[in-house]
Every structure is written in structure tokens, then in C-alpha cells.
Amino acid sequence: MNLQPDVVVYSSQDKPQLVVEVKNRPGASDEWARQMRRNLLAHALVPVTPYFLLVLPDYIYLWRSKDLANIENPPDYKVETQVVLADYLQSLSRPLREISEYSLELLVNSWLRDVVNLPQLVQDDPGQRWLIESGLYNAIQKGSVTAEPVL
């Protein structure tokens, strides 16, 4: 297993705010997603940050690290990946479930780079609303994105 996160997003003050793991596992259950996060945290395979994002071909799961004593918590948000990455999927010749993990990482990286640079998000957009409600957008706005950082 990779000993570094796929992506880390920093605040405008250069503090890590979000760790992102991307896995090409179509059809994964909510329980599988919860266990994946739990294992990564329990074995210190990813750093602890205020937010943790697990991106799968079907869903994106977001946890806010408000209660690190209980790493068994379910995600705070679950959003369809297709909805969140809709603008980035238009040029794909294959369904999202059929692209490689590396390609999914590139899409997520592009999306996050755009999110940190957007002057504001659209509250009514289901692909963006959860970013605002969770506080993640405010935490990473005007920040930076690093793919496979060495921490």
C-alpha cells in the first residue's frame, strides 16, 4: 500500500487541510469506504488533517476530523462522483467506472486545483453545495494542491 496520500490540499496559510485518497474500486460499499479510511488512519498511512476525502468511481466520501478518537465514524458527506466531476468527464470516451486509477487521480487533481482557485461556489449546485456546507471550501480557498506529496 502506498505510504503517502494521493493528494494533499493546503490552506492559503500553507497548512495541510485535506488528505485525498483515490481508489479505482467500482461498486465499493459504504462499509468498505469506512474501513479503508479507518485502516489508513489506524496504521498512520496518511497524516491527520481537518478533512479526509476518499474518491471512488461511484462516490466521493468526506470526513471532517472533528472526532479523531473514533476513527470508525461514517463519512459526513457522500456525493456521487459523476455529479462532482461532471465538467471533467465530458471529454472521456469511457464511463468513469472504466478509467484507470491514475486517470481518476488526474481528474480529482484538476478538480481540486480549480476549487481552490474559484472565487466562490454555487450553493445550489449539488456538486458544490457539500463543499460549502462542510466548511472544506473555506479551509482550502486560495490554497494549493500537491499530488503525491512526501510528508
PDB file of N, CA and C in Angstrom, residues 50-133:
ATOM      1  N   PRO A  50      -7.713  18.259   8.991  1.00  0.00           N
ATOM      2  CA  PRO A  50      -9.113  18.554   9.329  1.00  0.00           C
ATOM      3  C   PRO A  50     -10.131  17.834   8.433  1.00  0.00           C
ATOM      4  N   TYR A  51      -9.729  17.471   7.209  1.00  0.00           N
ATOM      5  CA  TYR A  51     -10.641  16.801   6.283  1.00  0.00           C
ATOM      6  C   TYR A  51      -9.943  15.622   5.613  1.00  0.00           C
ATOM      7  N   PHE A  52     -10.735  14.591   5.333  1.00  0.00           N
ATOM      8  CA  PHE A  52     -10.238  13.412   4.610  1.00  0.00           C
ATOM      9  C   PHE A  52     -11.249  13.094   3.519  1.00  0.00           C
ATOM     10  N   LEU A  53     -10.758  12.923   2.296  1.00  0.00           N
ATOM     11  CA  LEU A  53     -11.616  12.644   1.149  1.00  0.00           C
ATOM     12  C   LEU A  53     -11.199  11.315   0.533  1.00  0.00           C
ATOM     13  N   LEU A  54     -12.152  10.432   0.359  1.00  0.00           N
ATOM     14  CA  LEU A  54     -11.927   9.173  -0.344  1.00  0.00           C
ATOM     15  C   LEU A  54     -12.733   9.235  -1.627  1.00  0.00           C
ATOM     16  N   VAL A  55     -12.042   9.150  -2.757  1.00  0.00           N
ATOM     17  CA  VAL A  55     -12.690   9.236  -4.057  1.00  0.00           C
ATOM     18  C   VAL A  55     -12.693   7.863  -4.703  1.00  0.00           C
ATOM     19  N   LEU A  56     -13.884   7.400  -5.022  1.00  0.00           N
ATOM     20  CA  LEU A  56     -14.082   6.135  -5.713  1.00  0.00           C
ATOM     21  C   LEU A  56     -14.849   6.431  -7.006  1.00  0.00           C
ATOM     22  N   PRO A  57     -14.876   5.530  -7.959  1.00  0.00           N
ATOM     23  CA  PRO A  57     -15.590   5.809  -9.208  1.00  0.00           C
ATOM     24  C   PRO A  57     -17.081   6.125  -9.016  1.00  0.00           C
ATOM     25  N   ASP A  58     -17.697   5.567  -7.987  1.00  0.00           N
ATOM     26  CA  ASP A  58     -19.133   5.775  -7.779  1.00  0.00           C
ATOM     27  C   ASP A  58     -19.438   6.940  -6.844  1.00  0.00           C
ATOM     28  N   TYR A  59     -18.670   7.054  -5.762  1.00  0.00           N
ATOM     29  CA  TYR A  59     -18.958   8.073  -4.752  1.00  0.00           C
ATOM     30  C   TYR A  59     -17.682   8.718  -4.230  1.00  0.00           C
ATOM     31  N   ILE A  60     -17.868   9.935  -3.740  1.00  0.00           N
ATOM     32  CA  ILE A  60     -16.831  10.643  -3.006  1.00  0.00           C
ATOM     33  C   ILE A  60     -17.313  10.743  -1.570  1.00  0.00           C
ATOM     34  N   TYR A  61     -16.458  10.358  -0.632  1.00  0.00           N
ATOM     35  CA  TYR A  61     -16.775  10.383   0.795  1.00  0.00           C
ATOM     36  C   TYR A  61     -15.904  11.433   1.472  1.00  0.00           C
ATOM     37  N   LEU A  62     -16.525  12.253   2.302  1.00  0.00           N
ATOM     38  CA  LEU A  62     -15.788  13.271   3.037  1.00  0.00           C
ATOM     39  C   LEU A  62     -16.019  13.102   4.526  1.00  0.00           C
ATOM     40  N   TRP A  63     -14.908  13.083   5.270  1.00  0.00           N
ATOM     41  CA  TRP A  63     -14.959  13.072   6.730  1.00  0.00           C
ATOM     42  C   TRP A  63     -14.339  14.361   7.236  1.00  0.00           C
ATOM     43  N   ARG A  64     -14.970  14.951   8.207  1.00  0.00           N
ATOM     44  CA  ARG A  64     -14.365  16.054   8.952  1.00  0.00           C
ATOM     45  C   ARG A  64     -13.752  15.426  10.190  1.00  0.00           C
ATOM     46  N   SER A  65     -12.533  15.777  10.495  1.00  0.00           N
ATOM     47  CA  SER A  65     -11.796  15.139  11.587  1.00  0.00           C
ATOM     48  C   SER A  65     -12.091  15.793  12.930  1.00  0.00           C
ATOM     49  N   LYS A  66     -13.364  15.930  13.237  1.00  0.00           N
ATOM     50  CA  LYS A  66     -13.760  16.568  14.495  1.00  0.00           C
ATOM     51  C   LYS A  66     -13.637  15.622  15.677  1.00  0.00           C
ATOM     52  N   ASP A  67     -13.718  14.319  15.423  1.00  0.00           N
ATOM     53  CA  ASP A  67     -13.683  13.330  16.499  1.00  0.00           C
ATOM     54  C   ASP A  67     -12.692  12.231  16.130  1.00  0.00           C
ATOM     55  N   LEU A  68     -11.418  12.525  16.255  1.00  0.00           N
ATOM     56  CA  LEU A  68     -10.399  11.544  15.866  1.00  0.00           C
ATOM     57  C   LEU A  68     -10.295  10.374  16.828  1.00  0.00           C
ATOM     58  N   ALA A  69     -10.895  10.499  18.001  1.00  0.00           N
ATOM     59  CA  ALA A  69     -10.876   9.381  18.945  1.00  0.00           C
ATOM     60  C   ALA A  69     -11.682   8.211  18.400  1.00  0.00           C
ATOM     61  N   ASN A  70     -12.632   8.497  17.520  1.00  0.00           N
ATOM     62  CA  ASN A  70     -13.444   7.436  16.936  1.00  0.00           C
ATOM     63  C   ASN A  70     -13.235   7.413  15.426  1.00  0.00           C
ATOM     64  N   ILE A  71     -12.258   6.638  14.997  1.00  0.00           N
ATOM     65  CA  ILE A  71     -11.959   6.559  13.568  1.00  0.00           C
ATOM     66  C   ILE A  71     -12.942   5.649  12.833  1.00  0.00           C
ATOM     67  N   GLU A  72     -13.914   5.122  13.567  1.00  0.00           N
ATOM     68  CA  GLU A  72     -14.936   4.263  12.973  1.00  0.00           C
ATOM     69  C   GLU A  72     -16.119   5.061  12.432  1.00  0.00           C
ATOM     70  N   ASN A  73     -16.118   6.376  12.626  1.00  0.00           N
ATOM     71  CA  ASN A  73     -17.258   7.195  12.222  1.00  0.00           C
ATOM     72  C   ASN A  73     -17.567   7.035  10.736  1.00  0.00           C
ATOM     73  N   PRO A  74     -18.867   7.085  10.390  1.00  0.00           N
ATOM     74  CA  PRO A  74     -19.230   7.104   8.970  1.00  0.00           C
ATOM     75  C   PRO A  74     -18.857   8.464   8.379  1.00  0.00           C
ATOM     76  N   PRO A  75     -18.837   8.581   7.060  1.00  0.00           N
ATOM     77  CA  PRO A  75     -18.492   9.868   6.454  1.00  0.00           C
ATOM     78  C   PRO A  75     -19.541  10.930   6.773  1.00  0.00           C
ATOM     79  N   ASP A  76     -19.101  12.163   6.776  1.00  0.00           N
ATOM     80  CA  ASP A  76     -20.018  13.284   6.975  1.00  0.00           C
ATOM     81  C   ASP A  76     -20.791  13.593   5.699  1.00  0.00           C
ATOM     82  N   TYR A  77     -20.183  13.302   4.558  1.00  0.00           N
ATOM     83  CA  TYR A  77     -20.821  13.558   3.266  1.00  0.00           C
ATOM     84  C   TYR A  77     -20.503  12.416   2.307  1.00  0.00           C
ATOM     85  N   LYS A  78     -21.488  12.088   1.486  1.00  0.00           N
ATOM     86  CA  LYS A  78     -21.339  11.097   0.412  1.00  0.00           C
ATOM     87  C   LYS A  78     -22.010  11.701  -0.813  1.00  0.00           C
ATOM     88  N   VAL A  79     -21.233  11.895  -1.888  1.00  0.00           N
ATOM     89  CA  VAL A  79     -21.726  12.557  -3.084  1.00  0.00           C
ATOM     90  C   VAL A  79     -21.336  11.706  -4.294  1.00  0.00           C
ATOM     91  N   GLU A  80     -22.200  11.655  -5.283  1.00  0.00           N
ATOM     92  CA  GLU A  80     -21.882  10.895  -6.491  1.00  0.00           C
ATOM     93  C   GLU A  80     -20.694  11.522  -7.216  1.00  0.00           C
ATOM     94  N   THR A  81     -19.721  10.719  -7.511  1.00  0.00           N
ATOM     95  CA  THR A  81     -18.517  11.191  -8.208  1.00  0.00           C
ATOM     96  C   THR A  81     -18.884  11.796  -9.559  1.00  0.00           C
ATOM     97  N   GLN A  82     -19.815  11.163 -10.241  1.00  0.00           N
ATOM     98  CA  GLN A  82     -20.264  11.637 -11.554  1.00  0.00           C
ATOM     99  C   GLN A  82     -20.791  13.076 -11.474  1.00  0.00           C
ATOM    100  N   VAL A  83     -21.467  13.418 -10.392  1.00  0.00           N
ATOM    101  CA  VAL A  83     -22.028  14.759 -10.212  1.00  0.00           C
ATOM    102  C   VAL A  83     -20.911  15.775  -9.952  1.00  0.00           C
ATOM    103  N   VAL A  84     -19.987  15.402  -9.082  1.00  0.00           N
ATOM    104  CA  VAL A  84     -18.905  16.319  -8.699  1.00  0.00           C
ATOM    105  C   VAL A  84     -17.963  16.590  -9.869  1.00  0.00           C
ATOM    106  N   LEU A  85     -17.648  15.558 -10.616  1.00  0.00           N
ATOM    107  CA  LEU A  85     -16.666  15.689 -11.700  1.00  0.00           C
ATOM    108  C   LEU A  85     -17.301  15.845 -13.075  1.00  0.00           C
ATOM    109  N   ALA A  86     -18.575  16.183 -13.126  1.00  0.00           N
ATOM    110  CA  ALA A  86     -19.311  16.243 -14.395  1.00  0.00           C
ATOM    111  C   ALA A  86     -18.585  17.064 -15.459  1.00  0.00           C
ATOM    112  N   ASP A  87     -18.087  18.234 -15.115  1.00  0.00           N
ATOM    113  CA  ASP A  87     -17.410  19.094 -16.097  1.00  0.00           C
ATOM    114  C   ASP A  87     -16.117  18.477 -16.629  1.00  0.00           C
ATOM    115  N   TYR A  88     -15.519  17.590 -15.866  1.00  0.00           N
ATOM    116  CA  TYR A  88     -14.232  16.991 -16.234  1.00  0.00           C
ATOM    117  C   TYR A  88     -14.409  15.675 -16.993  1.00  0.00           C
ATOM    118  N   LEU A  89     -15.623  15.167 -17.000  1.00  0.00           N
ATOM    119  CA  LEU A  89     -15.884  13.865 -17.611  1.00  0.00           C
ATOM    120  C   LEU A  89     -16.368  13.963 -19.053  1.00  0.00           C
ATOM    121  N   GLN A  90     -16.664  15.159 -19.510  1.00  0.00           N
ATOM    122  CA  GLN A  90     -17.239  15.335 -20.850  1.00  0.00           C
ATOM    123  C   GLN A  90     -16.327  14.837 -21.964  1.00  0.00           C
ATOM    124  N   SER A  91     -15.028  14.920 -21.769  1.00  0.00           N
ATOM    125  CA  SER A  91     -14.106  14.520 -22.835  1.00  0.00           C
ATOM    126  C   SER A  91     -13.684  13.044 -22.747  1.00  0.00           C
ATOM    127  N   LEU A  92     -14.162  12.331 -21.740  1.00  0.00           N
ATOM    128  CA  LEU A  92     -13.794  10.915 -21.618  1.00  0.00           C
ATOM    129  C   LEU A  92     -14.546  10.071 -22.638  1.00  0.00           C
ATOM    130  N   SER A  93     -13.856   9.113 -23.189  1.00  0.00           N
ATOM    131  CA  SER A  93     -14.504   8.229 -24.154  1.00  0.00           C
ATOM    132  C   SER A  93     -15.066   6.970 -23.480  1.00  0.00           C
ATOM    133  N   ARG A  94     -14.771   6.819 -22.182  1.00  0.00           N
ATOM    134  CA  ARG A  94     -15.255   5.649 -21.440  1.00  0.00           C
ATOM    135  C   ARG A  94     -15.983   6.108 -20.186  1.00  0.00           C
ATOM    136  N   PRO A  95     -16.845   5.257 -19.656  1.00  0.00           N
ATOM    137  CA  PRO A  95     -17.510   5.590 -18.395  1.00  0.00           C
ATOM    138  C   PRO A  95     -16.484   5.729 -17.262  1.00  0.00           C
ATOM    139  N   LEU A  96     -16.834   6.511 -16.284  1.00  0.00           N
ATOM    140  CA  LEU A  96     -15.964   6.757 -15.132  1.00  0.00           C
ATOM    141  C   LEU A  96     -15.520   5.452 -14.471  1.00  0.00           C
ATOM    142  N   ARG A  97     -16.396   4.483 -14.421  1.00  0.00           N
ATOM    143  CA  ARG A  97     -16.083   3.203 -13.771  1.00  0.00           C
ATOM    144  C   ARG A  97     -15.028   2.394 -14.535  1.00  0.00           C
ATOM    145  N   GLU A  98     -14.739   2.807 -15.774  1.00  0.00           N
ATOM    146  CA  GLU A  98     -13.794   2.044 -16.597  1.00  0.00           C
ATOM    147  C   GLU A  98     -12.439   2.721 -16.773  1.00  0.00           C
ATOM    148  N   ILE A  99     -12.246   3.885 -16.178  1.00  0.00           N
ATOM    149  CA  ILE A  99     -10.947   4.544 -16.327  1.00  0.00           C
ATOM    150  C   ILE A  99      -9.978   4.018 -15.262  1.00  0.00           C
ATOM    151  N   SER A 100      -8.715   4.217 -15.495  1.00  0.00           N
ATOM    152  CA  SER A 100      -7.696   3.744 -14.560  1.00  0.00           C
ATOM    153  C   SER A 100      -7.668   4.598 -13.294  1.00  0.00           C
ATOM    154  N   GLU A 101      -7.054   4.061 -12.257  1.00  0.00           N
ATOM    155  CA  GLU A 101      -6.913   4.815 -11.014  1.00  0.00           C
ATOM    156  C   GLU A 101      -6.085   6.080 -11.244  1.00  0.00           C
ATOM    157  N   TYR A 102      -5.065   5.959 -12.055  1.00  0.00           N
ATOM    158  CA  TYR A 102      -4.227   7.122 -12.356  1.00  0.00           C
ATOM    159  C   TYR A 102      -5.041   8.215 -13.054  1.00  0.00           C
ATOM    160  N   SER A 103      -5.883   7.822 -14.000  1.00  0.00           N
ATOM    161  CA  SER A 103      -6.731   8.799 -14.699  1.00  0.00           C
ATOM    162  C   SER A 103      -7.705   9.456 -13.729  1.00  0.00           C
ATOM    163  N   LEU A 104      -8.263   8.679 -12.818  1.00  0.00           N
ATOM    164  CA  LEU A 104      -9.165   9.238 -11.812  1.00  0.00           C
ATOM    165  C   LEU A 104      -8.416  10.221 -10.913  1.00  0.00           C
ATOM    166  N   GLU A 105      -7.189   9.883 -10.548  1.00  0.00           N
ATOM    167  CA  GLU A 105      -6.361  10.804  -9.748  1.00  0.00           C
ATOM    168  C   GLU A 105      -6.134  12.123 -10.485  1.00  0.00           C
ATOM    169  N   LEU A 106      -5.853  12.046 -11.786  1.00  0.00           N
ATOM    170  CA  LEU A 106      -5.641  13.260 -12.572  1.00  0.00           C
ATOM    171  C   LEU A 106      -6.902  14.126 -12.615  1.00  0.00           C
ATOM    172  N   LEU A 107      -8.052  13.499 -12.765  1.00  0.00           N
ATOM    173  CA  LEU A 107      -9.320  14.244 -12.770  1.00  0.00           C
ATOM    174  C   LEU A 107      -9.541  14.932 -11.427  1.00  0.00           C
ATOM    175  N   VAL A 108      -9.310  14.196 -10.347  1.00  0.00           N
ATOM    176  CA  VAL A 108      -9.503  14.746  -8.998  1.00  0.00           C
ATOM    177  C   VAL A 108      -8.524  15.889  -8.752  1.00  0.00           C
ATOM    178  N   ASN A 109      -7.301  15.706  -9.169  1.00  0.00           N
ATOM    179  CA  ASN A 109      -6.286  16.752  -9.009  1.00  0.00           C
ATOM    180  C   ASN A 109      -6.702  18.023  -9.751  1.00  0.00           C
ATOM    181  N   SER A 110      -7.162  17.883 -10.987  1.00  0.00           N
ATOM    182  CA  SER A 110      -7.620  19.043 -11.764  1.00  0.00           C
ATOM    183  C   SER A 110      -8.805  19.721 -11.093  1.00  0.00           C
ATOM    184  N   TRP A 111      -9.759  18.928 -10.648  1.00  0.00           N
ATOM    185  CA  TRP A 111     -10.942  19.470  -9.973  1.00  0.00           C
ATOM    186  C   TRP A 111     -10.545  20.252  -8.722  1.00  0.00           C
ATOM    187  N   LEU A 112      -9.678  19.670  -7.886  1.00  0.00           N
ATOM    188  CA  LEU A 112      -9.274  20.346  -6.654  1.00  0.00           C
ATOM    189  C   LEU A 112      -8.497  21.626  -6.935  1.00  0.00           C
ATOM    190  N   ARG A 113      -7.645  21.612  -7.949  1.00  0.00           N
ATOM    191  CA  ARG A 113      -6.918  22.830  -8.324  1.00  0.00           C
ATOM    192  C   ARG A 113      -7.886  23.939  -8.730  1.00  0.00           C
ATOM    193  N   ASP A 114      -8.944  23.560  -9.420  1.00  0.00           N
ATOM    194  CA  ASP A 114      -9.951  24.550  -9.791  1.00  0.00           C
ATOM    195  C   ASP A 114     -10.717  25.039  -8.567  1.00  0.00           C
ATOM    196  N   VAL A 115     -11.090  24.128  -7.676  1.00  0.00           N
ATOM    197  CA  VAL A 115     -11.855  24.508  -6.481  1.00  0.00           C
ATOM    198  C   VAL A 115     -11.088  25.521  -5.639  1.00  0.00           C
ATOM    199  N   VAL A 116      -9.808  25.299  -5.392  1.00  0.00           N
ATOM    200  CA  VAL A 116      -9.058  26.229  -4.538  1.00  0.00           C
ATOM    201  C   VAL A 116      -8.941  27.617  -5.167  1.00  0.00           C
ATOM    202  N   ASN A 117      -9.077  27.694  -6.486  1.00  0.00           N
ATOM    203  CA  ASN A 117      -8.935  28.974  -7.173  1.00  0.00           C
ATOM    204  C   ASN A 117     -10.255  29.655  -7.532  1.00  0.00           C
ATOM    205  N   LEU A 118     -11.376  29.001  -7.268  1.00  0.00           N
ATOM    206  CA  LEU A 118     -12.668  29.623  -7.569  1.00  0.00           C
ATOM    207  C   LEU A 118     -12.950  30.742  -6.574  1.00  0.00           C
ATOM    208  N   PRO A 119     -13.385  31.903  -7.057  1.00  0.00           N
ATOM    209  CA  PRO A 119     -13.685  32.997  -6.136  1.00  0.00           C
ATOM    210  C   PRO A 119     -14.893  32.691  -5.258  1.00  0.00           C
ATOM    211  N   GLN A 120     -15.820  31.861  -5.750  1.00  0.00           N
ATOM    212  CA  GLN A 120     -16.952  31.421  -4.937  1.00  0.00           C
ATOM    213  C   GLN A 120     -17.573  30.190  -5.584  1.00  0.00           C
ATOM    214  N   LEU A 121     -18.309  29.437  -4.787  1.00  0.00           N
ATOM    215  CA  LEU A 121     -19.005  28.258  -5.293  1.00  0.00           C
ATOM    216  C   LEU A 121     -20.489  28.571  -5.413  1.00  0.00           C
ATOM    217  N   VAL A 122     -21.188  27.709  -6.130  1.00  0.00           N
ATOM    218  CA  VAL A 122     -22.625  27.873  -6.329  1.00  0.00           C
ATOM    219  C   VAL A 122     -23.360  27.017  -5.300  1.00  0.00           C
ATOM    220  N   GLN A 123     -24.034  27.672  -4.360  1.00  0.00           N
ATOM    221  CA  GLN A 123     -24.729  26.994  -3.263  1.00  0.00           C
ATOM    222  C   GLN A 123     -25.775  25.992  -3.769  1.00  0.00           C
ATOM    223  N   ASP A 124     -26.429  26.287  -4.887  1.00  0.00           N
ATOM    224  CA  ASP A 124     -27.492  25.413  -5.391  1.00  0.00           C
ATOM    225  C   ASP A 124     -26.971  24.237  -6.210  1.00  0.00           C
ATOM    226  N   ASP A 125     -25.710  24.225  -6.514  1.00  0.00           N
ATOM    227  CA  ASP A 125     -25.121  23.160  -7.319  1.00  0.00           C
ATOM    228  C   ASP A 125     -24.840  21.957  -6.422  1.00  0.00           C
ATOM    229  N   PRO A 126     -25.494  20.793  -6.680  1.00  0.00           N
ATOM    230  CA  PRO A 126     -25.277  19.627  -5.816  1.00  0.00           C
ATOM    231  C   PRO A 126     -23.826  19.129  -5.824  1.00  0.00           C
ATOM    232  N   GLY A 127     -23.089  19.456  -6.883  1.00  0.00           N
ATOM    233  CA  GLY A 127     -21.685  19.079  -6.945  1.00  0.00           C
ATOM    234  C   GLY A 127     -20.792  19.975  -6.114  1.00  0.00           C
ATOM    235  N   GLN A 128     -21.328  21.114  -5.644  1.00  0.00           N
ATOM    236  CA  GLN A 128     -20.529  22.072  -4.869  1.00  0.00           C
ATOM    237  C   GLN A 128     -21.097  22.354  -3.483  1.00  0.00           C
ATOM    238  N   ARG A 129     -22.377  22.175  -3.293  1.00  0.00           N
ATOM    239  CA  ARG A 129     -23.037  22.513  -2.026  1.00  0.00           C
ATOM    240  C   ARG A 129     -22.350  21.876  -0.816  1.00  0.00           C
ATOM    241  N   TRP A 130     -21.987  20.623  -0.915  1.00  0.00           N
ATOM    242  CA  TRP A 130     -21.366  19.902   0.201  1.00  0.00           C
ATOM    243  C   TRP A 130     -20.002  20.487   0.566  1.00  0.00           C
ATOM    244  N   LEU A 131     -19.308  21.070  -0.413  1.00  0.00           N
ATOM    245  CA  LEU A 131     -18.026  21.710  -0.131  1.00  0.00           C
ATOM    246  C   LEU A 131     -18.217  22.936   0.765  1.00  0.00           C
ATOM    247  N   ILE A 132     -19.302  23.655   0.517  1.00  0.00           N
ATOM    248  CA  ILE A 132     -19.614  24.847   1.309  1.00  0.00           C
ATOM    249  C   ILE A 132     -20.118  24.446   2.691  1.00  0.00           C
ATOM    250  N   GLU A 133     -21.109  23.532   2.730  1.00  0.00           N
ATOM    251  CA  GLU A 133     -21.716  23.118   3.995  1.00  0.00           C
ATOM    252  C   GLU A 133     -20.705  22.510   4.967  1.00  0.00           C
TER     253      GLU A 133
END
